[in-house]
C-alpha cells in the first residue's frame, strides 16, 4: 500500500471513538466524533494552495484529502469541529516515505509539515516535530471498514499523552469492500 | 530484541491505564491497575508445571514470567485482580517467533497457547485463537519506562472490542535505565 492507496482506503465517513491517556496525571478522557475524509485530486485548488503555502511544487503532490470532524470530548463537553487539508508529497526515491503537509497541526493550530512512512504491514506512521513538542501517530486498517490509530505526544522531551482511536466506517461500503471485509474476517 | 529481552524489559511494577472500545455499542470503558511482572527462570517450578500442562519439554522454555494485576474497570467498579504465569517457547529456527503458554487466557479463563513474533522495531505481537474468538495484541516500549499495548478482539468473525493500555514504570528505575530513558527523550 502506498500513500495514495492509504488515502483512498481512508476516504468516506467514519464513526470514531477516541481516548486520551494523560500520562502525568494518570487520567483518561473519552471522546466521540464523526469524521469525513474526502479525497482531493492533486489539481484541486485547495491542494495547490497548501503546496504554495509550503513552497512546494504542486506537481510533486501525491494526492490530497479534506478531513472534517465533529465531536465531543468528555472533560469540556464542548463541540470540537473543524476541517483541514492534508497533502502527502512522496520522496522521489521511495514512494512509501515522504512529507505530509497540513493546513493545521493536530497538536498545535499552526501549519506544520510532518514526515510519514508506510511499513511492510501497511501501517502509516506520521511524525511531527513542533518547537517544544513531538508527536508520533500510527494508523492502520484492521479491515477495509475498521481503521485504528494510536499516537504519543511528548512535551519538552517527556511523555505527555498517549491516545487511541477506533474508527468504524459509516454507511454502506462498496460491494467489493463488503465482500473482502467478510472474507478477511472469516479467514481470521 | 528477543523474547527474553522483552520479558526482562517488562519486569517490574507498572501503573497501567486501560481503555476498552466496545465497537458494536460505540461505548468505551476506562480502567486502572497496577501490574507486577516477575521474571522466572526456566527451572522455576511454575515454569516446569506449565510446560508439563501443555506437554512441552521444559528445556525448550525461553524463560517465564509471573504477572499479577490489581485494578478496577469503570462499569462494574469491582476489583479485578489475578495472577498468571507466561512461558514463551521460541521456534528452534527463529528466536523472534514462537508459542506463548499461559496459565489463563486474557479473553477466556481457560488455558490457551498463543503465538508470538517480534518485528524489526521490537514490537511484540501475540495472537490467540479460541474456539469462537480471536485476539491480537501488540506490545512495545516507547522508552524503557513506558510500555504501550493495543489489542483487538473478534467474536464469531466480527470485530468486537479494541483496547489500549499505557503503562508507566513505578518506583525508581535502575540508574542505567534512567540515563538511557532521558537520553532517548532528549534525542527525540
Short mmCIF file of C-alpha atoms in Angstrom, two decimals:
data_model
loop_
_atom_site.label_atom_id
_atom_site.label_comp_id
_atom_site.label_asym_id
_atom_site.label_seq_id
_atom_site.Cartn_x
_atom_site.Cartn_y
_atom_site.Cartn_z
CA UNK A 1 0.00 0.00 0.00
CA UNK A 2 1.38 3.43 -0.88
CA UNK A 3 0.21 6.77 0.49
CA UNK A 4 -2.37 7.32 -2.27
CA UNK A 5 -3.89 3.88 -1.62
CA UNK A 6 -3.91 4.63 2.11
CA UNK A 7 -5.79 7.87 1.47
CA UNK A 8 -8.20 6.11 -0.93
CA UNK A 9 -8.91 3.46 1.71
CA UNK A 10 -9.47 6.23 4.29
CA UNK A 11 -11.98 8.14 2.14
CA UNK A 12 -15.54 8.11 3.47
CA UNK A 13 -17.39 8.69 6.69
CA UNK A 14 -16.21 7.20 9.96
CA UNK A 15 -17.59 6.92 13.46
CA UNK A 16 -14.62 7.43 15.77
CA UNK A 17 -14.10 6.71 19.46
CA UNK A 18 -11.11 8.46 20.95
CA UNK A 19 -9.34 8.02 24.29
CA UNK A 20 -6.59 10.25 25.59
CA UNK A 21 -4.38 8.97 28.39
CA UNK A 22 -2.81 11.92 30.21
CA UNK A 23 0.28 10.12 31.47
CA UNK A 24 1.48 12.52 34.17
CA UNK A 25 -1.97 12.84 35.78
CA UNK A 26 -2.92 9.16 35.29
CA UNK A 27 -6.24 10.35 33.97
CA UNK A 28 -8.03 9.40 30.82
CA UNK A 29 -10.58 11.23 28.74
CA UNK A 30 -13.07 9.79 26.28
CA UNK A 31 -14.42 11.37 23.13
CA UNK A 32 -16.56 10.59 20.12
CA UNK A 33 -16.70 12.12 16.68
CA UNK A 34 -17.81 11.65 13.15
CA UNK A 35 -15.04 12.09 10.62
CA UNK A 36 -15.41 12.66 6.92
CA UNK A 37 -12.45 12.19 4.62
CA UNK A 38 -12.79 13.41 1.06
CA UNK A 39 -10.10 12.55 -1.46
CA UNK A 40 -8.80 15.52 -3.46
CA UNK A 41 -7.06 15.41 -6.78
CA UNK A 42 -3.59 16.95 -6.92
CA UNK A 43 -5.04 19.60 -9.25
CA UNK A 44 -7.64 20.67 -6.67
CA UNK A 45 -7.29 24.39 -5.77
CA UNK A 46 -7.02 23.51 -2.05
CA UNK A 47 -4.08 21.17 -2.77
CA UNK A 48 -2.33 23.74 -4.93
CA UNK A 49 -2.85 26.45 -2.32
CA UNK A 50 -1.41 24.33 0.51
CA UNK A 51 1.62 23.40 -1.61
CA UNK A 52 2.24 27.07 -2.36
CA UNK A 53 2.00 27.89 1.35
CA UNK A 54 4.87 25.47 1.95
CA UNK A 55 6.80 26.49 -1.19
CA UNK A 56 6.33 23.01 -2.60
CA UNK A 57 5.80 22.42 -6.33
CA UNK A 58 2.14 21.21 -6.59
CA UNK A 59 3.22 18.80 -9.34
CA UNK A 60 5.04 16.78 -6.65
CA UNK A 61 1.88 16.26 -4.54
CA UNK A 62 0.81 12.60 -4.45
CA UNK A 63 -2.85 13.49 -3.80
CA UNK A 64 -4.80 15.38 -1.17
CA UNK A 65 -7.59 14.96 1.36
CA UNK A 66 -10.02 17.21 3.13
CA UNK A 67 -10.70 15.93 6.65
CA UNK A 68 -13.69 17.24 8.62
CA UNK A 69 -14.59 16.23 12.16
CA UNK A 70 -17.44 16.91 14.52
CA UNK A 71 -17.34 15.52 18.03
CA UNK A 72 -17.16 15.95 21.76
CA UNK A 73 -14.63 15.19 24.47
CA UNK A 74 -15.87 14.30 27.96
CA UNK A 75 -14.00 16.89 30.00
CA UNK A 76 -15.23 20.07 28.38
CA UNK A 77 -18.43 18.68 26.81
CA UNK A 78 -17.96 21.25 24.10
CA UNK A 79 -18.30 20.64 20.40
CA UNK A 80 -14.99 20.02 18.70
CA UNK A 81 -15.34 20.51 14.99
CA UNK A 82 -13.09 21.60 12.22
CA UNK A 83 -11.70 20.87 8.83
CA UNK A 84 -8.21 20.66 7.43
CA UNK A 85 -6.46 19.75 4.19
CA UNK A 86 -3.66 17.19 4.02
CA UNK A 87 -1.24 16.78 1.13
CA UNK A 88 1.37 13.99 1.04
CA UNK A 89 4.49 14.58 -1.02
CA UNK A 90 6.32 11.30 -1.56
CA UNK A 91 10.10 11.11 -1.63
CA UNK A 92 11.24 10.79 -5.26
CA UNK A 93 13.31 7.69 -4.45
CA UNK A 94 10.82 5.96 -2.10
CA UNK A 95 7.05 6.24 -2.58
CA UNK A 96 6.45 4.77 0.92
CA UNK A 97 8.06 7.78 2.63
CA UNK A 98 7.64 11.49 2.35
CA UNK A 99 6.36 14.72 3.80
CA UNK A 100 2.81 15.40 4.91
CA UNK A 101 1.68 19.00 4.51
CA UNK A 102 -1.15 20.07 6.81
CA UNK A 103 -3.27 23.16 6.88
CA UNK A 104 -3.42 22.78 10.65
CA UNK A 105 -1.39 20.64 13.05
CA UNK A 106 -3.05 18.10 15.32
CA UNK A 107 -1.33 19.29 18.47
CA UNK A 108 -0.98 22.96 17.60
CA UNK A 109 -3.16 25.08 15.40
CA UNK A 110 -0.28 26.28 13.26
CA UNK A 111 0.62 24.82 9.89
CA UNK A 112 3.37 22.25 10.27
CA UNK A 113 4.76 19.61 7.94
CA UNK A 114 5.30 16.10 9.25
CA UNK A 115 7.10 13.11 7.83
CA UNK A 116 5.43 9.81 7.04
CA UNK A 117 6.34 6.30 6.18
CA UNK A 118 4.37 3.14 5.44
CA UNK A 119 5.86 -0.12 6.62
CA UNK A 120 5.65 -3.63 5.16
CA UNK A 121 2.42 -4.34 7.08
CA UNK A 122 0.76 -1.23 5.55
CA UNK A 123 0.88 0.77 8.78
CA UNK A 124 1.26 4.52 8.29
CA UNK A 125 3.46 6.41 10.79
CA UNK A 126 3.34 10.21 10.95
CA UNK A 127 5.95 12.11 12.91
CA UNK A 128 5.54 15.81 13.55
CA UNK A 129 8.06 17.89 15.44
CA UNK A 130 6.98 21.20 16.85
CA UNK A 131 9.19 23.63 18.72
CA UNK A 132 8.67 22.06 22.15
CA UNK A 133 6.58 19.08 21.15
CA UNK A 134 6.93 15.78 19.31
CA UNK A 135 4.05 13.68 18.06
CA UNK A 136 4.10 10.21 16.53
CA UNK A 137 0.90 8.72 15.17
CA UNK A 138 0.39 5.24 13.71
CA UNK A 139 -2.65 4.40 11.59
CA UNK A 140 -3.66 1.06 10.15
CA UNK A 141 -6.66 -0.84 8.82
CA UNK A 142 -7.73 -3.98 10.65
CA UNK A 143 -10.13 -4.45 7.74
CA UNK A 144 -11.35 -2.13 4.95
CA UNK A 145 -14.00 -0.78 7.32
CA UNK A 146 -12.10 -0.68 10.63
CA UNK A 147 -9.30 1.88 10.98
CA UNK A 148 -7.28 2.19 14.17
CA UNK A 149 -4.95 4.98 15.24
CA UNK A 150 -2.57 5.45 18.12
CA UNK A 151 -0.46 8.46 18.97
CA UNK A 152 2.06 9.54 21.56
CA UNK A 153 2.86 13.13 22.41
CA UNK A 154 5.99 14.45 24.07
CA UNK A 155 6.32 17.93 25.50
CA UNK A 156 9.75 19.27 26.36
CA UNK A 157 11.20 15.79 25.88
CA UNK A 158 8.87 13.98 28.32
CA UNK A 159 5.93 11.74 27.52
CA UNK A 160 2.76 13.75 27.93
CA UNK A 161 -0.15 11.92 26.33
CA UNK A 162 -0.95 8.63 24.61
CA UNK A 163 -4.15 8.38 22.63
CA UNK A 164 -6.06 5.70 20.80
CA UNK A 165 -8.88 5.92 18.24
CA UNK A 166 -11.03 3.18 16.78
CA UNK A 167 -12.90 4.12 13.65
CA UNK A 168 -15.75 2.23 12.02
CA UNK A 169 -16.87 3.09 8.51
CA UNK A 170 -20.36 4.59 8.40
CA UNK A 171 -22.94 3.83 5.76
CA UNK A 172 -22.89 1.18 3.11
CA UNK A 173 -19.50 0.00 1.98
CA UNK A 174 -18.91 -0.64 -1.68
CA UNK A 175 -19.95 -4.22 -2.58
CA UNK A 176 -16.36 -5.33 -3.25
CA UNK A 177 -15.26 -3.94 0.11
CA UNK A 178 -18.07 -5.73 1.93
CA UNK A 179 -17.05 -8.98 0.33
CA UNK A 180 -13.38 -8.61 1.12
CA UNK A 181 -14.13 -7.48 4.66
CA UNK A 182 -16.30 -10.51 5.35
CA UNK A 183 -13.77 -12.76 3.71
CA UNK A 184 -10.97 -11.28 5.82
CA UNK A 185 -12.97 -11.75 8.99
CA UNK A 186 -13.83 -15.31 8.07
CA UNK A 187 -10.26 -16.08 7.15
CA UNK A 188 -9.05 -15.00 10.55
CA UNK B 1 15.25 -7.66 21.00
CA UNK B 2 14.29 -11.29 21.51
CA UNK B 3 11.51 -12.62 23.73
CA UNK B 4 13.78 -12.99 26.79
CA UNK B 5 14.94 -9.39 26.45
CA UNK B 6 11.31 -8.28 26.05
CA UNK B 7 10.38 -10.09 29.26
CA UNK B 8 13.43 -8.64 31.07
CA UNK B 9 12.46 -5.15 29.97
CA UNK B 10 8.88 -5.80 31.16
CA UNK B 11 9.93 -6.94 34.62
CA UNK B 12 8.94 -4.61 37.43
CA UNK B 13 5.91 -2.70 38.66
CA UNK B 14 3.75 -0.71 36.30
CA UNK B 15 0.89 1.71 36.65
CA UNK B 16 -1.50 0.90 33.81
CA UNK B 17 -4.39 2.83 32.27
CA UNK B 18 -6.69 0.71 30.15
CA UNK B 19 -9.45 1.67 27.74
CA UNK B 20 -11.79 -0.77 26.06
CA UNK B 21 -13.70 0.36 22.97
CA UNK B 22 -16.80 -1.80 22.54
CA UNK B 23 -17.14 -1.41 18.80
CA UNK B 24 -20.72 -2.58 18.26
CA UNK B 25 -22.14 -0.43 21.07
CA UNK B 26 -19.89 2.57 20.35
CA UNK B 27 -19.16 2.74 24.06
CA UNK B 28 -15.87 2.91 25.85
CA UNK B 29 -14.84 1.86 29.30
CA UNK B 30 -11.89 3.05 31.35
CA UNK B 31 -9.85 1.13 33.88
CA UNK B 32 -6.76 1.42 36.01
CA UNK B 33 -4.50 -1.17 37.52
CA UNK B 34 -1.13 -1.86 39.00
CA UNK B 35 0.74 -4.66 37.31
CA UNK B 36 3.69 -6.56 38.63
CA UNK B 37 5.81 -8.67 36.32
CA UNK B 38 8.33 -11.00 37.88
CA UNK B 39 10.84 -12.78 35.69
CA UNK B 40 11.08 -16.53 36.28
CA UNK B 41 13.96 -18.78 35.41
CA UNK B 42 13.18 -21.70 33.10
CA UNK B 43 13.98 -24.01 36.01
CA UNK B 44 11.30 -22.39 38.23
CA UNK B 45 8.69 -24.95 39.37
CA UNK B 46 5.88 -22.78 37.97
CA UNK B 47 7.52 -22.77 34.53
CA UNK B 48 8.07 -26.52 34.60
CA UNK B 49 4.49 -27.14 35.72
CA UNK B 50 3.01 -25.01 32.94
CA UNK B 51 5.17 -26.73 30.32
CA UNK B 52 4.02 -30.11 31.56
CA UNK B 53 0.39 -28.97 31.38
CA UNK B 54 0.92 -28.28 27.65
CA UNK B 55 3.08 -31.39 27.09
CA UNK B 56 6.05 -29.18 26.24
CA UNK B 57 9.61 -30.11 27.22
CA UNK B 58 10.57 -27.55 29.92
CA UNK B 59 14.09 -27.45 28.48
CA UNK B 60 12.66 -25.64 25.44
CA UNK B 61 11.21 -22.78 27.53
CA UNK B 62 12.96 -19.47 26.82
CA UNK B 63 12.12 -18.08 30.26
CA UNK B 64 8.97 -17.37 32.27
CA UNK B 65 7.10 -14.59 33.98
CA UNK B 66 4.56 -14.28 36.74
CA UNK B 67 2.14 -11.42 36.04
CA UNK B 68 -0.09 -10.08 38.83
CA UNK B 69 -2.64 -7.31 38.42
CA UNK B 70 -4.92 -5.39 40.72
CA UNK B 71 -7.29 -2.82 39.30
CA UNK B 72 -10.78 -1.58 38.57
CA UNK B 73 -12.87 -1.04 35.46
CA UNK B 74 -15.42 1.80 35.44
CA UNK B 75 -18.54 -0.16 34.53
CA UNK B 76 -18.62 -2.65 37.35
CA UNK B 77 -16.44 -0.75 39.86
CA UNK B 78 -15.38 -4.14 41.13
CA UNK B 79 -11.84 -5.16 41.92
CA UNK B 80 -10.18 -7.06 39.12
CA UNK B 81 -7.17 -8.91 40.38
CA UNK B 82 -5.38 -12.06 39.49
CA UNK B 83 -2.13 -13.69 38.66
CA UNK B 84 -0.95 -15.84 35.80
CA UNK B 85 2.24 -17.46 34.55
CA UNK B 86 3.52 -16.98 31.00
CA UNK B 87 6.14 -19.14 29.31
CA UNK B 88 7.48 -18.36 25.83
CA UNK B 89 8.84 -21.24 23.77
CA UNK B 90 10.85 -19.90 20.85
CA UNK B 91 10.84 -21.64 17.47
CA UNK B 92 14.11 -23.55 17.08
CA UNK B 93 14.81 -21.89 13.73
CA UNK B 94 13.73 -18.33 14.66
CA UNK B 95 14.18 -16.91 18.17
CA UNK B 96 11.86 -13.98 17.32
CA UNK B 97 8.84 -16.26 16.89
CA UNK B 98 7.28 -18.94 18.97
CA UNK B 99 4.50 -20.11 21.22
CA UNK B 100 3.35 -18.40 24.40
CA UNK B 101 1.99 -20.73 27.05
CA UNK B 102 -0.43 -19.14 29.51
CA UNK B 103 -1.91 -20.38 32.71
CA UNK B 104 -5.00 -18.34 31.91
CA UNK B 105 -6.15 -16.67 28.68
CA UNK B 106 -6.82 -12.95 28.53
CA UNK B 107 -10.21 -13.27 26.94
CA UNK B 108 -11.27 -16.58 28.44
CA UNK B 109 -10.30 -18.11 31.72
CA UNK B 110 -9.12 -21.34 30.18
CA UNK B 111 -5.51 -22.19 29.45
CA UNK B 112 -4.70 -21.45 25.83
CA UNK B 113 -1.44 -21.17 23.94
CA UNK B 114 -0.89 -18.23 21.64
CA UNK B 115 1.73 -17.49 19.04
CA UNK B 116 4.09 -14.54 19.19
CA UNK B 117 6.51 -12.73 17.00
CA UNK B 118 8.79 -9.74 17.49
CA UNK B 119 9.28 -7.48 14.49
CA UNK B 120 12.26 -5.40 13.42
CA UNK B 121 11.07 -2.43 15.52
CA UNK B 122 10.97 -4.64 18.66
CA UNK B 123 7.17 -4.76 18.80
CA UNK B 124 5.75 -7.99 20.21
CA UNK B 125 2.57 -9.37 18.63
CA UNK B 126 0.57 -12.09 20.39
CA UNK B 127 -2.18 -13.93 18.55
CA UNK B 128 -4.52 -16.22 20.41
CA UNK B 129 -7.28 -18.19 18.75
CA UNK B 130 -10.09 -19.50 20.87
CA UNK B 131 -13.00 -21.59 19.63
CA UNK B 132 -15.20 -18.63 18.67
CA UNK B 133 -12.78 -15.82 19.41
CA UNK B 134 -9.58 -14.32 18.02
CA UNK B 135 -7.35 -11.89 19.85
CA UNK B 136 -4.32 -9.99 18.60
CA UNK B 137 -2.28 -7.91 20.98
CA UNK B 138 0.70 -5.70 20.19
CA UNK B 139 3.09 -4.52 22.89
CA UNK B 140 6.03 -2.16 22.59
CA UNK B 141 8.25 0.16 24.63
CA UNK B 142 8.21 3.83 23.80
CA UNK B 143 11.09 4.09 26.27
CA UNK B 144 12.46 1.70 28.94
CA UNK B 145 9.84 3.03 31.38
CA UNK B 146 6.83 3.48 29.07
CA UNK B 147 5.16 0.36 27.70
CA UNK B 148 2.12 0.55 25.41
CA UNK B 149 -0.27 -2.22 24.41
CA UNK B 150 -3.11 -2.46 21.94
CA UNK B 151 -5.42 -5.36 21.28
CA UNK B 152 -8.30 -6.25 19.02
CA UNK B 153 -10.82 -8.96 19.74
CA UNK B 154 -13.06 -10.74 17.26
CA UNK B 155 -16.01 -12.88 18.24
CA UNK B 156 -17.57 -15.18 15.66
CA UNK B 157 -15.50 -13.49 12.94
CA UNK B 158 -16.64 -9.91 13.66
CA UNK B 159 -14.72 -7.13 15.40
CA UNK B 160 -15.93 -6.91 18.96
CA UNK B 161 -13.52 -4.84 21.02
CA UNK B 162 -10.39 -2.73 20.62
CA UNK B 163 -8.40 -1.87 23.71
CA UNK B 164 -5.42 0.26 24.56
CA UNK B 165 -3.16 0.33 27.62
CA UNK B 166 -0.47 2.79 28.58
CA UNK B 167 1.89 1.60 31.29
CA UNK B 168 4.36 3.70 33.26
CA UNK B 169 7.04 2.05 35.34
CA UNK B 170 6.55 2.57 39.07
CA UNK B 171 9.34 3.23 41.52
CA UNK B 172 12.92 4.07 40.85
CA UNK B 173 14.37 2.71 37.66
CA UNK B 174 17.87 1.32 37.63
CA UNK B 175 20.40 4.15 37.12
CA UNK B 176 21.40 2.93 33.64
CA UNK B 177 17.73 2.78 32.57
CA UNK B 178 17.10 6.30 33.82
CA UNK B 179 20.04 7.55 31.86
CA UNK B 180 19.05 5.83 28.65
CA UNK B 181 15.46 6.96 29.04
CA UNK B 182 16.41 10.58 29.48
CA UNK B 183 18.85 10.32 26.62
CA UNK B 184 16.20 8.82 24.36
CA UNK B 185 13.72 11.52 25.27
CA UNK B 186 16.30 14.24 24.64
CA UNK B 187 17.31 12.71 21.35
CA UNK B 188 13.77 12.76 20.11
#
